[in-house]
Amino acid sequence: MSTRVDGRPTRARDSEGRRRSLAAEERTAFWAWACIEISRQEKLAQLDAQQERKDSPVFLEIPTLDQFIA
């Protein structure tokens, strides 16, 4: 088993004797979390933008008597 600078192991064997790369699993877990978090933040931004459009007042231009409405 090798260790990192901070003393934590980088590889280990599971209960069935298969080698596991803990460093690779940690990287994979981090990037999976990062992708989910970015998607979540983008969805929240989209929902905020939709809510702002719903809440913003709609200004309609009212024609004067000399304008035609088609």
mmCIF file of C-alpha atoms in Angstrom:
data_model
loop_
_atom_site.group_PDB
_atom_site.id
_atom_site.type_symbol
_atom_site.label_atom_id
_atom_site.label_comp_id
_atom_site.label_asym_id
_atom_site.label_seq_id
_atom_site.Cartn_x
_atom_site.Cartn_y
_atom_site.Cartn_z
ATOM 1 C CA MET A 1 0.000 0.000 0.000
ATOM 2 C CA SER A 2 1.392 3.409 -0.905
ATOM 3 C CA THR A 3 0.604 6.589 0.942
ATOM 4 C CA ARG A 4 0.225 10.225 0.031
ATOM 5 C CA VAL A 5 2.197 13.071 1.546
ATOM 6 C CA ASP A 6 -0.527 13.569 4.162
ATOM 7 C CA GLY A 7 -0.236 9.909 5.199
ATOM 8 C CA ARG A 8 -3.525 8.668 3.770
ATOM 9 C CA PRO A 9 -3.357 5.525 1.620
ATOM 10 C CA THR A 10 -3.787 5.797 -2.164
ATOM 11 C CA ARG A 11 -4.499 2.127 -2.807
ATOM 12 C CA ALA A 12 -6.168 -0.619 -0.805
ATOM 13 C CA ARG A 13 -7.793 -4.005 -1.233
ATOM 14 C CA ASP A 14 -11.487 -4.520 -0.657
ATOM 15 C CA SER A 15 -13.049 -7.444 1.229
ATOM 16 C CA GLU A 16 -12.924 -9.598 -1.918
ATOM 17 C CA GLY A 17 -9.220 -8.911 -2.472
ATOM 18 C CA ARG A 18 -9.602 -6.573 -5.453
ATOM 19 C CA ARG A 19 -7.313 -3.555 -5.640
ATOM 20 C CA ARG A 20 -8.962 -0.184 -5.289
ATOM 21 C CA SER A 21 -7.392 3.146 -6.148
ATOM 22 C CA LEU A 22 -8.662 5.442 -3.437
ATOM 23 C CA ALA A 23 -7.115 8.500 -5.090
ATOM 24 C CA ALA A 24 -8.931 7.790 -8.370
ATOM 25 C CA GLU A 25 -12.196 7.150 -6.538
ATOM 26 C CA GLU A 26 -11.774 10.420 -4.657
ATOM 27 C CA ARG A 27 -11.164 12.342 -7.904
ATOM 28 C CA THR A 28 -14.172 10.707 -9.567
ATOM 29 C CA ALA A 29 -16.394 11.487 -6.582
ATOM 30 C CA PHE A 30 -15.224 15.110 -6.522
ATOM 31 C CA TRP A 31 -15.913 15.708 -10.223
ATOM 32 C CA ALA A 32 -19.309 13.984 -9.981
ATOM 33 C CA TRP A 33 -20.184 16.285 -7.066
ATOM 34 C CA ALA A 34 -18.871 19.336 -8.972
ATOM 35 C CA CYS A 35 -20.980 18.539 -12.052
ATOM 36 C CA ILE A 36 -24.106 18.056 -9.940
ATOM 37 C CA GLU A 37 -23.454 21.270 -8.006
ATOM 38 C CA ILE A 38 -22.922 23.315 -11.192
ATOM 39 C CA SER A 39 -26.106 21.869 -12.719
ATOM 40 C CA ARG A 40 -27.997 22.684 -9.528
ATOM 41 C CA GLN A 41 -26.709 26.271 -9.476
ATOM 42 C CA GLU A 42 -27.590 26.770 -13.157
ATOM 43 C CA LYS A 43 -31.102 25.439 -12.554
ATOM 44 C CA LEU A 44 -31.541 27.820 -9.610
ATOM 45 C CA ALA A 45 -30.358 30.721 -11.786
ATOM 46 C CA GLN A 46 -32.858 29.738 -14.490
ATOM 47 C CA LEU A 47 -35.680 29.558 -11.944
ATOM 48 C CA ASP A 48 -34.705 32.973 -10.540
ATOM 49 C CA ALA A 49 -34.714 34.465 -14.040
ATOM 50 C CA GLN A 50 -38.137 32.983 -14.746
ATOM 51 C CA GLN A 51 -39.479 34.351 -11.476
ATOM 52 C CA GLU A 52 -38.085 37.804 -12.228
ATOM 53 C CA ARG A 53 -39.843 37.784 -15.601
ATOM 54 C CA LYS A 54 -43.118 36.852 -13.912
ATOM 55 C CA ASP A 55 -42.763 39.518 -11.244
ATOM 56 C CA SER A 56 -41.617 42.358 -13.484
ATOM 57 C CA PRO A 57 -44.284 44.775 -14.590
ATOM 58 C CA VAL A 58 -45.347 44.637 -18.209
ATOM 59 C CA PHE A 59 -45.459 48.032 -19.848
ATOM 60 C CA LEU A 60 -47.923 48.293 -22.695
ATOM 61 C CA GLU A 61 -47.867 51.172 -25.065
ATOM 62 C CA ILE A 62 -51.354 52.573 -25.367
ATOM 63 C CA PRO A 63 -51.986 54.044 -28.802
ATOM 64 C CA THR A 64 -53.353 57.538 -29.121
ATOM 65 C CA LEU A 65 -56.450 58.258 -31.115
ATOM 66 C CA ASP A 66 -54.520 58.956 -34.305
ATOM 67 C CA GLN A 67 -52.770 55.536 -34.301
ATOM 68 C CA PHE A 68 -54.272 52.408 -35.790
ATOM 69 C CA ILE A 69 -54.251 49.050 -34.048
ATOM 70 C CA ALA A 70 -53.772 46.236 -36.519
#
